[in-house]
Coordinates of C-alpha atoms in Angstrom, one line a residue:
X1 CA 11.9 1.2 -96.0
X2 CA 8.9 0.0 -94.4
X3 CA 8.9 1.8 -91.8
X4 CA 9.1 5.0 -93.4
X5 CA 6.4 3.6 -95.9
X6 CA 4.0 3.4 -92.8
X7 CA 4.8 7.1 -91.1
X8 CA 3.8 8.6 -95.0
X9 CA 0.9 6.7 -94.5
X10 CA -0.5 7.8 -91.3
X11 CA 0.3 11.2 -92.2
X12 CA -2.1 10.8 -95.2
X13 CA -4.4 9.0 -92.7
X14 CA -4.1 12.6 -90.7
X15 CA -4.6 14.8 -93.8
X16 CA -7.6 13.4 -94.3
X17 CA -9.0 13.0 -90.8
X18 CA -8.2 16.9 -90.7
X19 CA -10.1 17.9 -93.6
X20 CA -13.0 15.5 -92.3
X21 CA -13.2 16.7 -88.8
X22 CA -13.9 20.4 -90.6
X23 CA -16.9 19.6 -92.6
X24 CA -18.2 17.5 -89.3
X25 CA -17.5 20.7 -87.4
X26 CA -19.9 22.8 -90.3
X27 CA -22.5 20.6 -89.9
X28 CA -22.3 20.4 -86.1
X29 CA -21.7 16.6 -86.0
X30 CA -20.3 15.0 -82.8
X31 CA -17.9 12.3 -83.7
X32 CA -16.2 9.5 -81.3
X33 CA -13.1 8.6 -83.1
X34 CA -11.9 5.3 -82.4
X35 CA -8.7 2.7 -82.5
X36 CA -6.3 4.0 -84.3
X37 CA -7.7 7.6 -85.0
X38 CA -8.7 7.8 -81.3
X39 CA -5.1 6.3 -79.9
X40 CA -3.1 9.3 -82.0
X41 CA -1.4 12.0 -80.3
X42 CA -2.8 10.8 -77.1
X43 CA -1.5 7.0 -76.1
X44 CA 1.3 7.0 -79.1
X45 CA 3.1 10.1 -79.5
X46 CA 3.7 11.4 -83.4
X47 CA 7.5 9.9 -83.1
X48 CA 5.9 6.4 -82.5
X49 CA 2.7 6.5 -84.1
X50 CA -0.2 4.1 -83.7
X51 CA -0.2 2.4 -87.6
X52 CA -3.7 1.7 -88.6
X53 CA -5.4 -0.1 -91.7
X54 CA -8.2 2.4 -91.4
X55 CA -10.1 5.3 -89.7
X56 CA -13.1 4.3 -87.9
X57 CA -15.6 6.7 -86.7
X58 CA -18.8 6.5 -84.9
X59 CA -21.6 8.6 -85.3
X60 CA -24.7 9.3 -83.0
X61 CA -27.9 7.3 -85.0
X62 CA -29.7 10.4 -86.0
X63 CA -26.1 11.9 -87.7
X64 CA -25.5 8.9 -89.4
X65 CA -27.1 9.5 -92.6
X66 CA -25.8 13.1 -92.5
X67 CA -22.1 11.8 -91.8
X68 CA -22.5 9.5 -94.6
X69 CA -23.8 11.6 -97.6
X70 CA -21.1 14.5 -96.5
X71 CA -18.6 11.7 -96.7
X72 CA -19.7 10.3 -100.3
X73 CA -19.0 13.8 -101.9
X74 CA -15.9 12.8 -102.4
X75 CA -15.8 8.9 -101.4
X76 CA -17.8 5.7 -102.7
X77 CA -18.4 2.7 -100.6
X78 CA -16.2 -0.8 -100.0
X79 CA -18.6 -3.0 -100.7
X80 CA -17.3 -6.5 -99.7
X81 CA -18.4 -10.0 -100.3
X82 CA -19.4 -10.2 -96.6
X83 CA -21.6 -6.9 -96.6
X84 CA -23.0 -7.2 -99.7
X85 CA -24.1 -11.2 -98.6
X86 CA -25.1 -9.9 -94.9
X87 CA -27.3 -7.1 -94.2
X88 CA -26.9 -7.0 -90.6
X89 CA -23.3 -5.9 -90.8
X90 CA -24.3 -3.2 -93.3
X91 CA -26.1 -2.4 -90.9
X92 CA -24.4 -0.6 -88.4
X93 CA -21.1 -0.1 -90.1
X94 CA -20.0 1.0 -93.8
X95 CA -17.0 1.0 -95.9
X96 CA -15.7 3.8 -97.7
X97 CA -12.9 5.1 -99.4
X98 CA -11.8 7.8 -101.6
X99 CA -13.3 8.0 -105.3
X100 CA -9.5 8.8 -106.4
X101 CA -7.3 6.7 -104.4
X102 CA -7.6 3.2 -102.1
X103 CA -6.4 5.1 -99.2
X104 CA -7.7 5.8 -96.4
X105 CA -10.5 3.0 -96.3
X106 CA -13.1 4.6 -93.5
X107 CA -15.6 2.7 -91.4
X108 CA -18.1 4.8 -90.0
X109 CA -20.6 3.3 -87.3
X110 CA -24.2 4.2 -86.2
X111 CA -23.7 1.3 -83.5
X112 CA -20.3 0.1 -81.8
X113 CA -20.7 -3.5 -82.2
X114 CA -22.9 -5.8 -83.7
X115 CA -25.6 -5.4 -81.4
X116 CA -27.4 -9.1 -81.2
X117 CA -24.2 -10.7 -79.8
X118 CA -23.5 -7.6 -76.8
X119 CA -25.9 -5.1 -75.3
X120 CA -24.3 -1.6 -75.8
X121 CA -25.7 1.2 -74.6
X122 CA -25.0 3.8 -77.0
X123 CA -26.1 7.2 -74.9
X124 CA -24.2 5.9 -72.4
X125 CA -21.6 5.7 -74.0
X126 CA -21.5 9.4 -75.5
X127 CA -22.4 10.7 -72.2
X128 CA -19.0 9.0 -70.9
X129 CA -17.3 10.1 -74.1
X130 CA -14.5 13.5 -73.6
X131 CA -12.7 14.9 -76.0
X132 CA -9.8 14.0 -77.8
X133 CA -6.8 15.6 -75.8
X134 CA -5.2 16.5 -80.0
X135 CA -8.3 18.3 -81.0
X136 CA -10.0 20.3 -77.8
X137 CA -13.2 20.1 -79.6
X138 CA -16.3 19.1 -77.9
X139 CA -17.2 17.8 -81.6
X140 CA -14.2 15.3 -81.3
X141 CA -14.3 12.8 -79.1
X142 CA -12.4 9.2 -77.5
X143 CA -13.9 6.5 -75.6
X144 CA -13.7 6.1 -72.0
X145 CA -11.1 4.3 -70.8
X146 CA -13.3 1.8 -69.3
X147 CA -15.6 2.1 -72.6
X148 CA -12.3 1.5 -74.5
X149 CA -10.8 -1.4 -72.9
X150 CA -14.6 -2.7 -73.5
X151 CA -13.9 -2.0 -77.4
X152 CA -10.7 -3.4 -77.6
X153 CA -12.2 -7.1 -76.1
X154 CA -15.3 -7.3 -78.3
X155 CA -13.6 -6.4 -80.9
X156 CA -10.9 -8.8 -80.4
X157 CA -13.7 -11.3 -79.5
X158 CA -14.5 -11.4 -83.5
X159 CA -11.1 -12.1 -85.1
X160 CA -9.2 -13.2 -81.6
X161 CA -6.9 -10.5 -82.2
X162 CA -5.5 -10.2 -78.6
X163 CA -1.7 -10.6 -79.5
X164 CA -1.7 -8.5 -82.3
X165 CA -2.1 -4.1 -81.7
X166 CA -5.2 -4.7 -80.0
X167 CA -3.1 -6.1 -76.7
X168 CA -0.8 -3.5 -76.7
X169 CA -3.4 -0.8 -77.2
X170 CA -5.1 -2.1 -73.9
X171 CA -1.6 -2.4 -72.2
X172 CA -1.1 1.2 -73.2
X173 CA -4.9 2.3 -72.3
X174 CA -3.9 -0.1 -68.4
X175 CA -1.1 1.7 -67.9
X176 CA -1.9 5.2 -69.3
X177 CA -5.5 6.2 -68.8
X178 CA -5.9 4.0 -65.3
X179 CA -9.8 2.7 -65.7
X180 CA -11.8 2.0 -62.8
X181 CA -12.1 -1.4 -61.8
X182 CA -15.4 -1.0 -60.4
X183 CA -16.6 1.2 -63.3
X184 CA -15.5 -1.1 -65.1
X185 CA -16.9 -4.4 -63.9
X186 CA -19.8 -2.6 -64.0
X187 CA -20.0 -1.8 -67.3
X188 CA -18.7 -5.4 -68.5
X189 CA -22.0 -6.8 -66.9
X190 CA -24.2 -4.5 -68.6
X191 CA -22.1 -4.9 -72.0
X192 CA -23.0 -8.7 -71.3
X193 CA -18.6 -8.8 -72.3
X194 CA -17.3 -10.2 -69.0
X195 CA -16.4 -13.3 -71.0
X196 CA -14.3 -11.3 -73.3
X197 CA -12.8 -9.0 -70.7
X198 CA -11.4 -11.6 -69.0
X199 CA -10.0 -13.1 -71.9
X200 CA -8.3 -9.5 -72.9
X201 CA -7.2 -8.7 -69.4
X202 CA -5.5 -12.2 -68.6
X203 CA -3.3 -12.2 -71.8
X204 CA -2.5 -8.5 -70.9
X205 CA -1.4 -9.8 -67.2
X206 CA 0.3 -12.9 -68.2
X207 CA 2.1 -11.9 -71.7
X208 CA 2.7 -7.8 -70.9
X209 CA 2.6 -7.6 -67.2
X210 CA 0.0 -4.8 -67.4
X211 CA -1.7 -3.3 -64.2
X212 CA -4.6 -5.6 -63.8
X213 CA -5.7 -6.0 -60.2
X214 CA -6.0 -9.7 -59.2
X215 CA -9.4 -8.9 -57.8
X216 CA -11.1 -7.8 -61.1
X217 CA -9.7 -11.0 -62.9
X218 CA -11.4 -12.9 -59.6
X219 CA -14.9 -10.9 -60.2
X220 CA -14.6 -11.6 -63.7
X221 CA -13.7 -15.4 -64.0

């Protein structure tokens, strides 16, 4: 069945990330997992996994190139029409996947987000950072929860993906991980996101009745 089809995959998706994690770990690499990869084991349990279409990882600027030539010993890049026409998205993110399979494609990122449209301030960001409650590995790290609500709106700002996963992984980081309003307001100013908060926040309000204090949507609108 399908479903079964998509718990053989994340396993897979696991495998792989464990094997990865180890050669980051030689090399002394700090790595933010995020989505999918971060969300595992920590907002979904391993009965009710969190199905993603690929691992995404973000690397510190000085790692990247370090990150990336560990990971092409055994992977080649996903070079799409949109990269390969634009550099600026080449920029900050690449494609990869294994040289022997399709599966799992891997983004890794020297930069969040695409950073001429919102001002993300990446030390800030690792400084905010803790580890991933699966791993307990300084190496291995998630978002914080303000930081990941943040994620979750500009990325849904690109392909409007707020009723899809990415509003029930905010519900789930809401009701879970209970960010700080204030922290958070905060950091939707300097991420020059309010916009998109709002956006994310509202539909979690109106269509999932998540925790969302009225007075953040009023500082926010």
């Amino acid at each position: 069945s399908m479903a079964l089809q998509l718990v053989a995959r994340e396993l897979t998706f696991q495998a792989w990330l464990k094997d990865a994690l180890i050669q980051f770990k030689h090399h002394e690499l700090p790595v933010i997992l995020l989505k999918g990869a971060a969300f595992s084991d920590s907002l979904y349990t391993n009965s009710a996994p969190r199905i993603g279409s690929d691992i995404d990882l973000l690397f510190k600027k000085q790692d990247f190139e370090t990150a990336q030539e560990l990971l092409l010993e055994t992977m080649e890049p996903i070079l799409g029409a949109e990269q390969a026409s634009t550099s600026y998205s080449a920029s900050f993110e690449v494609q990869l996947k294994p040289k022997d399979s399709d599966m799992p494609m891997v983004e890794i990122h020297r930069q969040l987000k695409n950073p001429y449209i919102f001002n993300i301030n990446a030390e800030a960001i690792w400084k905010a950072s803790r580890e991933h409650p699966k791993y307990s590995r300084e190496l291995v790290r998630v978002l914080s929860a303000e930081d990941t609500l943040l994620h979750l709106a500009v990325h849904g700002f690109r392909d409007l993906n707020y009723w899809n996963h990415g509003l029930l992984d905010a519900h789930e980081v809401l009701s879970q991980w209970n960010p700080d309003p204030a922290l958070l307001l905060e950091k939707a100013e300097n991420w020059k996101a309010t916009h998109v908060l709002y956006v994310l926040l509202i539909n979690c309000k109106e269509l999932m009745n998540s925790p969302v204090p009225d007075n953040l949507l009023d500082q926010l609108s």
